[in-house]
mmCIF file of C-alpha atoms and ligand atoms in Angstrom:
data_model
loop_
_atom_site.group_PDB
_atom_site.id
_atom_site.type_symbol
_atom_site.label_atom_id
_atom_site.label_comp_id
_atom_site.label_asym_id
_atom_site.label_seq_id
_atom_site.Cartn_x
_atom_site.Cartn_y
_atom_site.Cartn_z
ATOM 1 C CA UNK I 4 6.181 12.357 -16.318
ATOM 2 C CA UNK I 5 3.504 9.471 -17.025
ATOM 3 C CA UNK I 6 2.476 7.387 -14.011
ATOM 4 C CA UNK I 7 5.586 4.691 -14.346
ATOM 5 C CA UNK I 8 5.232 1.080 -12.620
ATOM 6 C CA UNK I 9 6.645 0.209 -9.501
ATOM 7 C CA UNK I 10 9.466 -1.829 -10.755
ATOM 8 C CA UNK I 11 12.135 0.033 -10.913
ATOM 9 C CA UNK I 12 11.509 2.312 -7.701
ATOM 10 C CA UNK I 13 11.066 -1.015 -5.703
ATOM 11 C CA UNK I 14 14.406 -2.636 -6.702
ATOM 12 C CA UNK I 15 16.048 0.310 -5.893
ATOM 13 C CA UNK I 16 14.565 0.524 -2.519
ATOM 14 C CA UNK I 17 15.446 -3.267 -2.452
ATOM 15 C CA UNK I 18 18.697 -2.492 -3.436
ATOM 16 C CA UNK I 19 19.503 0.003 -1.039
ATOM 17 C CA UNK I 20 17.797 -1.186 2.406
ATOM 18 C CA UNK I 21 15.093 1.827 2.213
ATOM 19 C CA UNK I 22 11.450 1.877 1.016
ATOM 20 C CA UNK I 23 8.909 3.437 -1.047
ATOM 21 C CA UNK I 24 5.883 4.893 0.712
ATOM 22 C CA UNK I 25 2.129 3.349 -0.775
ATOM 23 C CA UNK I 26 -0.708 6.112 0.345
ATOM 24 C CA UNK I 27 -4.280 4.895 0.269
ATOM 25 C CA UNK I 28 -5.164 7.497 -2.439
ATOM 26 C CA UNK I 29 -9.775 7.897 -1.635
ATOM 27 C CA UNK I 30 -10.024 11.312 -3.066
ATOM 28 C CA UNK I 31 -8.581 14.322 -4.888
ATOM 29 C CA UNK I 32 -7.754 16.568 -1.208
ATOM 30 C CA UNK I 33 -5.715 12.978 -0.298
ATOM 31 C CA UNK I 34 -3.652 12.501 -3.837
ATOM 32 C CA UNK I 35 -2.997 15.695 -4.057
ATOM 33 C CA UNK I 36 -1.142 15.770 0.123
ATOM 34 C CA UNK I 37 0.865 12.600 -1.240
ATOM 35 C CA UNK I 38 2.237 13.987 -3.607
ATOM 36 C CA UNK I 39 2.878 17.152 -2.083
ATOM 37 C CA UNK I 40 4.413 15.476 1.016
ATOM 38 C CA UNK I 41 6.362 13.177 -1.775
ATOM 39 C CA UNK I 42 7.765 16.054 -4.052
ATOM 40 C CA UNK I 43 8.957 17.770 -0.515
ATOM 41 C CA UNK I 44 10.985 14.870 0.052
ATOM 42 C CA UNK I 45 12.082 14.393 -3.199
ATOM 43 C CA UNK I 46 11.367 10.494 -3.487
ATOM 44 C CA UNK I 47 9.073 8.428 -5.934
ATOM 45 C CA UNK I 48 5.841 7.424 -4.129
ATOM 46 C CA UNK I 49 3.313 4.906 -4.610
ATOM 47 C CA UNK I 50 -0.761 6.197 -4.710
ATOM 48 C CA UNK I 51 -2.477 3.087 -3.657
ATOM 49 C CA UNK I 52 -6.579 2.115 -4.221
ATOM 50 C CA UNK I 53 -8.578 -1.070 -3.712
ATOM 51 C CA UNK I 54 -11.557 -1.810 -5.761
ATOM 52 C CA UNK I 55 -13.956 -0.258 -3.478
ATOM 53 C CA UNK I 56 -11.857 2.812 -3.745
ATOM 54 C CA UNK I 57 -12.082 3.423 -7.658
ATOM 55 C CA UNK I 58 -15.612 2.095 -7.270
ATOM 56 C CA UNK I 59 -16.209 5.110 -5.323
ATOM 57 C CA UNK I 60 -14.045 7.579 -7.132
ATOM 58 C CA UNK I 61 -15.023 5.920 -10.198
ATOM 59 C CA UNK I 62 -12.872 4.513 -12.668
ATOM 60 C CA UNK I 63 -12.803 7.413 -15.119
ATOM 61 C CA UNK I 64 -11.989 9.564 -12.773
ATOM 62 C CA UNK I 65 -9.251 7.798 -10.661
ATOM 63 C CA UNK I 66 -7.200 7.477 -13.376
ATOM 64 C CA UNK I 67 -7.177 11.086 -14.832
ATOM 65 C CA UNK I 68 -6.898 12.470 -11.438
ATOM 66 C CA UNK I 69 -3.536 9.613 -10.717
ATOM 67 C CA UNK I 70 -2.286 10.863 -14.305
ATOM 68 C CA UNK I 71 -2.348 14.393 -14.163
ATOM 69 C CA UNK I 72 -0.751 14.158 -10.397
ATOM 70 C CA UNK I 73 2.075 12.102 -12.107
ATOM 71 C CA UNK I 74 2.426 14.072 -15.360
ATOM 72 C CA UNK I 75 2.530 17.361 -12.826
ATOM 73 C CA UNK I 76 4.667 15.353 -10.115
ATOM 74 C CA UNK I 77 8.396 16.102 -10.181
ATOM 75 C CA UNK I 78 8.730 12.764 -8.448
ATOM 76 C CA UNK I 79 7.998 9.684 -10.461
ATOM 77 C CA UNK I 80 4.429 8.208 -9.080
ATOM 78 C CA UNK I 81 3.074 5.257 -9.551
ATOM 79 C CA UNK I 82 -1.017 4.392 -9.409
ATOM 80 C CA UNK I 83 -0.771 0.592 -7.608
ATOM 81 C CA UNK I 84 -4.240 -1.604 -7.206
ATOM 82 C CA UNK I 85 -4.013 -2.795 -3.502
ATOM 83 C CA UNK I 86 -5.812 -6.049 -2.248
ATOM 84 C CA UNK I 87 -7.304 -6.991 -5.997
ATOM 85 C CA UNK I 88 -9.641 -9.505 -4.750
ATOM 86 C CA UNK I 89 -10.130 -11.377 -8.380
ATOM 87 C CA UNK I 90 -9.094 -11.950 -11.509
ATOM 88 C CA UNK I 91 -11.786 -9.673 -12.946
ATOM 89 C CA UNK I 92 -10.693 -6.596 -10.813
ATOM 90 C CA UNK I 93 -7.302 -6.915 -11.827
ATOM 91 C CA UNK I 94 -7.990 -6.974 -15.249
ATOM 92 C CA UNK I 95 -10.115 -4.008 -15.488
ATOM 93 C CA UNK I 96 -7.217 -1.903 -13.466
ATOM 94 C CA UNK I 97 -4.945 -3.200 -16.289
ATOM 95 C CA UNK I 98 -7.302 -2.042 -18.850
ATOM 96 C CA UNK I 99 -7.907 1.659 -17.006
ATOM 97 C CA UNK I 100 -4.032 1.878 -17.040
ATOM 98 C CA UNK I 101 -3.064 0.980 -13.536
ATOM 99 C CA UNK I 102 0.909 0.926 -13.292
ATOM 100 C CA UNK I 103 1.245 -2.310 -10.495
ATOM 101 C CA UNK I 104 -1.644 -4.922 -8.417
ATOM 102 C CA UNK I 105 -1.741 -6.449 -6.317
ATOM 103 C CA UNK I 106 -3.777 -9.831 -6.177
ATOM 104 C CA UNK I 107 -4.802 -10.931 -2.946
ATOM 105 C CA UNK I 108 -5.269 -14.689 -2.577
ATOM 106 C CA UNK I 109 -4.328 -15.114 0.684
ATOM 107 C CA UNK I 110 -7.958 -16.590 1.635
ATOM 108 C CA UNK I 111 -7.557 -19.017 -0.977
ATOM 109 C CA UNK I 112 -6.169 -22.640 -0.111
ATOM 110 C CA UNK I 113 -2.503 -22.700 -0.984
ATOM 111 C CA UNK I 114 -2.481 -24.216 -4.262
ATOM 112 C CA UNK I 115 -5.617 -21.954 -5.319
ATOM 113 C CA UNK I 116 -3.860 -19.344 -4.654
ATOM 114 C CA UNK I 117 -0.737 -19.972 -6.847
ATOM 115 C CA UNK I 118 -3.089 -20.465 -9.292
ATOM 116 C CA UNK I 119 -4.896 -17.704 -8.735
ATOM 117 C CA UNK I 120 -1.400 -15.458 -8.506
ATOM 118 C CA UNK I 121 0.382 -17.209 -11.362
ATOM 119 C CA UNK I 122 -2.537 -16.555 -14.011
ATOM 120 C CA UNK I 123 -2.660 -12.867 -13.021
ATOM 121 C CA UNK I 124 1.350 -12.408 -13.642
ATOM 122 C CA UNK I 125 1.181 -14.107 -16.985
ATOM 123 C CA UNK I 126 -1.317 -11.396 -17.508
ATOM 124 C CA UNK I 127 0.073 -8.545 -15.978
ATOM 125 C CA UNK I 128 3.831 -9.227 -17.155
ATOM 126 C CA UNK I 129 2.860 -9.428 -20.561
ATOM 127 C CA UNK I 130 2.504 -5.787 -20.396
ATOM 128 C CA UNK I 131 5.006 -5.128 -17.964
ATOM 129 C CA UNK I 132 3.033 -4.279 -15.331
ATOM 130 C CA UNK I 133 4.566 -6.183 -11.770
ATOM 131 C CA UNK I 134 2.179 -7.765 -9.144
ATOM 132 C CA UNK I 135 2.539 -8.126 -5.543
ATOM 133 C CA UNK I 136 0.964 -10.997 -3.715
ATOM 134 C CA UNK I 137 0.425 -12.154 -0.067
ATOM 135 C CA UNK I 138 0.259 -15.192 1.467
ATOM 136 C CA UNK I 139 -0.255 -15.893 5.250
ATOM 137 C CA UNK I 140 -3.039 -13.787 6.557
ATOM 138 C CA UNK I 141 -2.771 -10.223 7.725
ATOM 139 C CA UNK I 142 -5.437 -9.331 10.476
ATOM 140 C CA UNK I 143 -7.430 -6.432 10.866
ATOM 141 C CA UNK I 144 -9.754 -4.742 8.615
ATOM 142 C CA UNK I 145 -9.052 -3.165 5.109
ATOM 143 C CA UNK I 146 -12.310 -1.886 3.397
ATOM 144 C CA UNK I 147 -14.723 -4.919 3.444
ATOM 145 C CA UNK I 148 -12.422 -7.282 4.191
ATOM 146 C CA UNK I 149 -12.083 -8.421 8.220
ATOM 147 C CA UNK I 150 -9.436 -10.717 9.803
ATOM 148 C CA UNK I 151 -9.497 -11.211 13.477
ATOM 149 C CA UNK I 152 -6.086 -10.947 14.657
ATOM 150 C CA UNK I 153 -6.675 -13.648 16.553
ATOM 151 C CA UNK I 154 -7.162 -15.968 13.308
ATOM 152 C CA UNK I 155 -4.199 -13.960 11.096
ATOM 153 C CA UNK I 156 -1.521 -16.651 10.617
ATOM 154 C CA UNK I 157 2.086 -16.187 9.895
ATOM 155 C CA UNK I 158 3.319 -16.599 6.383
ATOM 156 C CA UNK I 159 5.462 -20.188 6.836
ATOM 157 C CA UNK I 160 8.849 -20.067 4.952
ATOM 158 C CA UNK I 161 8.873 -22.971 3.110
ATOM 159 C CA UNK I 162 5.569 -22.190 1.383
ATOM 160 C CA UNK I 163 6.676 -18.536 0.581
ATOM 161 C CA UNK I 164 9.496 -20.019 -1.340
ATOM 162 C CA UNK I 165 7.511 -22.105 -3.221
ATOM 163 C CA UNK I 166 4.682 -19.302 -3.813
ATOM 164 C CA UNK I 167 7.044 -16.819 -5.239
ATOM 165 C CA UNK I 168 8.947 -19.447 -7.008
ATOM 166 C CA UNK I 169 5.759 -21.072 -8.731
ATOM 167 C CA UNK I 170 4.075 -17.450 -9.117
ATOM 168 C CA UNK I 171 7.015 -15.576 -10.717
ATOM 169 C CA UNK I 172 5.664 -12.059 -8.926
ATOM 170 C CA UNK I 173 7.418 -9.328 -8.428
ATOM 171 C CA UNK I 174 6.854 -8.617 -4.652
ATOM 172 C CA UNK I 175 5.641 -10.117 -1.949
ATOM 173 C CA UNK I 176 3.450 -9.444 1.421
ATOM 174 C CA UNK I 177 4.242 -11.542 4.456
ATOM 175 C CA UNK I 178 2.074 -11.969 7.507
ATOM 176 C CA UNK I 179 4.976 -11.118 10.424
ATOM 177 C CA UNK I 180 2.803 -9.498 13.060
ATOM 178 C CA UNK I 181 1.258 -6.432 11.536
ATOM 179 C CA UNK I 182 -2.516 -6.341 11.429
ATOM 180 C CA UNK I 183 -5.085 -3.537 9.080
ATOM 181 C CA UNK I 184 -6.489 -0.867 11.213
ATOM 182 C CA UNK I 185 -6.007 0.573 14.392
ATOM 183 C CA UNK I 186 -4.239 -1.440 16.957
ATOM 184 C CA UNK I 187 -5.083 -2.292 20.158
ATOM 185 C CA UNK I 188 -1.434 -2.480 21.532
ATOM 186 C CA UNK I 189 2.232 -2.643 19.806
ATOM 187 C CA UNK I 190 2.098 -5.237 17.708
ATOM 188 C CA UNK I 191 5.318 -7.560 18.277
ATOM 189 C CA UNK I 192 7.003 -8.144 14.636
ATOM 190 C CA UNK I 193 8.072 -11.131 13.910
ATOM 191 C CA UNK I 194 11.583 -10.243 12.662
ATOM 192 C CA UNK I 195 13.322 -13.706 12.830
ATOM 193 C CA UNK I 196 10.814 -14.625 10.213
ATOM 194 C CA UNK I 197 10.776 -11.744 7.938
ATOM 195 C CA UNK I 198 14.545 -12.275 7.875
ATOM 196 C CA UNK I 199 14.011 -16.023 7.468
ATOM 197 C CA UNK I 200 11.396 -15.227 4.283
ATOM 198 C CA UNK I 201 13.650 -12.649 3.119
ATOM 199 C CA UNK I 202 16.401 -15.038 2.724
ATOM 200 C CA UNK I 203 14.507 -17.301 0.766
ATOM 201 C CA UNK I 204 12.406 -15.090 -1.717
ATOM 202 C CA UNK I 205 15.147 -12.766 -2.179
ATOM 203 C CA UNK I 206 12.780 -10.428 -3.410
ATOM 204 C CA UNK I 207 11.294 -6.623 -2.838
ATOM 205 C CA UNK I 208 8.825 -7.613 0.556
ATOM 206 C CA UNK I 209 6.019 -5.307 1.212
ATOM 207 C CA UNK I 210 4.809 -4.120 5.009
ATOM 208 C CA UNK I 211 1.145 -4.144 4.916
ATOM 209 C CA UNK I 212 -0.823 -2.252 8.085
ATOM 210 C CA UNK I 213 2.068 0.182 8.816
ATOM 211 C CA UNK I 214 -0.340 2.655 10.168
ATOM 212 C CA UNK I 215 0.663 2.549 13.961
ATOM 213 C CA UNK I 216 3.764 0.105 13.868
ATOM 214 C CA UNK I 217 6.502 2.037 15.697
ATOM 215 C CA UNK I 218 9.093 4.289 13.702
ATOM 216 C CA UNK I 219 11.832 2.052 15.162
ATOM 217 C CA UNK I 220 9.919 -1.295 13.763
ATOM 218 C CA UNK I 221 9.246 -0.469 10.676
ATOM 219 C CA UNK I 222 12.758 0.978 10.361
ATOM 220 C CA UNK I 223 13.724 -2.636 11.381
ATOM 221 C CA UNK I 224 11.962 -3.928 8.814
ATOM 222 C CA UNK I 225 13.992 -2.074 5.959
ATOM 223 C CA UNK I 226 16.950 -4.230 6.983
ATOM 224 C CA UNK I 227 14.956 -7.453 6.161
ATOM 225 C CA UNK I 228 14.080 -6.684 2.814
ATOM 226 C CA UNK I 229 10.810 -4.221 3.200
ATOM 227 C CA UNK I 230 10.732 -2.287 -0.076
ATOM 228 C CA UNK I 231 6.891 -0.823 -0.084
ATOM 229 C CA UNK I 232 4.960 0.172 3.365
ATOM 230 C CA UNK I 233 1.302 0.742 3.078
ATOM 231 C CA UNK I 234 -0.047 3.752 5.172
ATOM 232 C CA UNK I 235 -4.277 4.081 4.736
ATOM 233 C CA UNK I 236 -5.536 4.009 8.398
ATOM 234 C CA UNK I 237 -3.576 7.357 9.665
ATOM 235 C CA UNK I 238 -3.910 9.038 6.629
ATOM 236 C CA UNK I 239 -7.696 8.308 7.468
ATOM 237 C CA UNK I 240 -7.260 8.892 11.070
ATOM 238 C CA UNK I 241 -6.024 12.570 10.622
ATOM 239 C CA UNK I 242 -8.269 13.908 7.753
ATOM 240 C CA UNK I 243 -11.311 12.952 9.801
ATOM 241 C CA UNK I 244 -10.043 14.795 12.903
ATOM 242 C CA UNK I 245 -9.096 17.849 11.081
ATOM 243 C CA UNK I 246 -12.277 18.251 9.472
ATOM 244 C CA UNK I 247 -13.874 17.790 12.927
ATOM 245 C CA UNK I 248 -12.054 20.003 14.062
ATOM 246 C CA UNK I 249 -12.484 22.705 11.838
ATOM 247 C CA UNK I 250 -16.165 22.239 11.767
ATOM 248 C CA UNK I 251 -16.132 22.885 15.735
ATOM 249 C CA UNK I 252 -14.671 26.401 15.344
ATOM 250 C CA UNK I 253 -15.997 27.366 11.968
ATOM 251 C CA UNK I 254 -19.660 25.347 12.436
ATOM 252 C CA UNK I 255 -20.846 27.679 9.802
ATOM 253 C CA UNK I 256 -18.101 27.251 7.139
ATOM 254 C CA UNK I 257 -19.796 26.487 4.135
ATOM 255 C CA UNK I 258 -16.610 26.205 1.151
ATOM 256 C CA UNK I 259 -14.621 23.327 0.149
ATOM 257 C CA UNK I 260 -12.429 25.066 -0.502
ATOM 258 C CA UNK I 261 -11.219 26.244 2.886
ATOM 259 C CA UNK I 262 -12.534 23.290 5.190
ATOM 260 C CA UNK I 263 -10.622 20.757 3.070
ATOM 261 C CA UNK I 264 -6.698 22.954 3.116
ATOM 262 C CA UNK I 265 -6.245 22.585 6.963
ATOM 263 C CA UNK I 266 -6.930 18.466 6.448
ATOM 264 C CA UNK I 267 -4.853 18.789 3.183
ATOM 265 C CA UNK I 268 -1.366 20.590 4.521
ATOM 266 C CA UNK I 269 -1.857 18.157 7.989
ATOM 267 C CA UNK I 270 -1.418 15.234 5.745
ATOM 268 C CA UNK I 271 1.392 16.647 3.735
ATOM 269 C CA UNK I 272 3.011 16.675 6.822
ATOM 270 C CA UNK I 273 2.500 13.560 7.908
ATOM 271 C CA UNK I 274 3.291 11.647 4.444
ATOM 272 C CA UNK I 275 6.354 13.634 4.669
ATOM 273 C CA UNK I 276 6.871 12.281 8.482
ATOM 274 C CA UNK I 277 6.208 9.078 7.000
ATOM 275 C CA UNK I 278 8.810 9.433 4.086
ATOM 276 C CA UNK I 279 11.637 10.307 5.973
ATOM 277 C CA UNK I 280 10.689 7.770 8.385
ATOM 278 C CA UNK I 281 11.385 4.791 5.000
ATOM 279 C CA UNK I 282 14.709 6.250 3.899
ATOM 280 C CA UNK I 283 17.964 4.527 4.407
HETATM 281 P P1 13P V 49 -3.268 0.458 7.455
HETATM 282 O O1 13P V 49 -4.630 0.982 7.120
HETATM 283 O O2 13P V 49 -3.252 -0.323 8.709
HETATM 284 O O3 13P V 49 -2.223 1.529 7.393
HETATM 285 O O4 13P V 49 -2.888 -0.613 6.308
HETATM 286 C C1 13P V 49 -2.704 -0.192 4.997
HETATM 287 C C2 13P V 49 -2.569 -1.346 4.065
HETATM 288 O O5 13P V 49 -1.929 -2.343 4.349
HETATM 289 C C3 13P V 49 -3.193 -1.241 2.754
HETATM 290 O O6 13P V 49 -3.047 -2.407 2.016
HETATM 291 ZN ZN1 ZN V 50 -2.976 -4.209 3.078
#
């Protein structure tokens, strides 16, 4: 299969009170693990970059190595642009032949940032491709960007309705409590409000910072409209510690070939964990 967008594989998730996992995709040993742990489960999957990401991997690259996963894939997959910070950025992921952005104008003042959001869905949705936009502020950090939790706000209802309203997007991120990163103790969801903003968008909600939210939370979640959870941080987490760990018993291990499998089949395992952990 070509990569498809996310439109159809989020309403169905929407639909059906479950969601579709969105991997922070940085290299080929990581796409290759979610799709693995994705065509183990069986479900369509989501392989997520920001700018700095492709920057790294390179455009060229990123999006032969997201199309030959999906064309191999016997799930359909999906290559999404996560926290577009401009207009600019978005565009060239549209160009490369990204499937779904994500423009993040949550920084912005309010009314910049419908702006901001409405111009990029005229854009996008002229070719079809959906966009997913956040407004509130959700702390932590993610790449270069850095929110103290202590200055993240909660998205207010009566503006959400308005933003998606005014924006026409396709799905949107709340701020309800979960921050980037690692954190430093349970973070408390704010469910009366992601029910409350669910209510009155009435459409596909994404959880942003999932790594470390609780199974039962983000389980929670699904009831109140969370279509998309966004997993970078553990996927991180555990690739770093395997490879440490290898390199401690095998100092002298020399072949990327072997160092990189134990990292690979640990995060099959735990996109897999992950998936199962989304479905109805
Ligand atoms: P974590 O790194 O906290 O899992 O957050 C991922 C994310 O929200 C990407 O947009
Ligand atoms: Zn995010």
């Amino acid at each position: 299969m070509t990569l498809v967008t996310t439109t159809e594989m989020l309403q169905d998730a929407y639909q059906n009170n479950y969601a579709i996992g969105a991997f922070g995709a940085h290299n080929l040993e990581v796409i290759k693990a979610i799709i693995a742990g994705a065509e183990k489960e069986g479900v369509p999957v989501i392989l997520q970059t920001t700018a700095s990401t492709y920057k790294y991997v390179e455009m060229s690259y990123m999006i032969a190595l997201a199309k030959a996963a999906a064309e191999q894939a016997k799930v359909p997959v999906a290559l999404h642009l996560d926290h577009g910070e401009s207009f600019k950025v978005v565009m060239e992921c549209l160009r490369a032949g990204y499937t779904s952005v994500m423009i993040d104008g949550s920084h912005l003042p309010f009314e910049e940032n419908i702006q901001l959001v409405k111009k990029v869905v005229e854009a996008a949705n002229a070719i079809n491709i959906p966009v997913e936009a956040e407004l509130g502020t959700i702390g932590g950090v993610e790449d270069d960007l850095q929110v103290d939790e202590q200055n993240a706000f909660f998205t207010d209802p009566e503006l959400a309705e308005r933003f998606v309203k005014e924006t026409g997007i396709q799905s949107f991120a709340p701020a309800f409590g979960t921050a980037h990163g690692k954190y430093k103790q349970e973070p408390k969801l704010q469910f009366e409000l992601l029910e409350e903003i669910h209510r009155v968008t009435n459409l596909p909600l994404v959880m942003h910072g999932a790594s470390g939210v609780s199974e039962a939370s983000v389980r929670k979640s699904l009831q109140y409209g969370i279509a998309k959870v966004n997993f970078s941080t553990e996927l991180k987490d555990l690739f770093a510690e395997q490879l440490r760990a290898f390199f401690l018993e095998n100092p002298n291990e020399n072949d990327p070939r072997k160092y990189f499998l134990p990292a690979r089949e640990a995060l099959i395992e735990l996109v897999q964990q992950k998936i199962v952990m989304l479905q109805k």
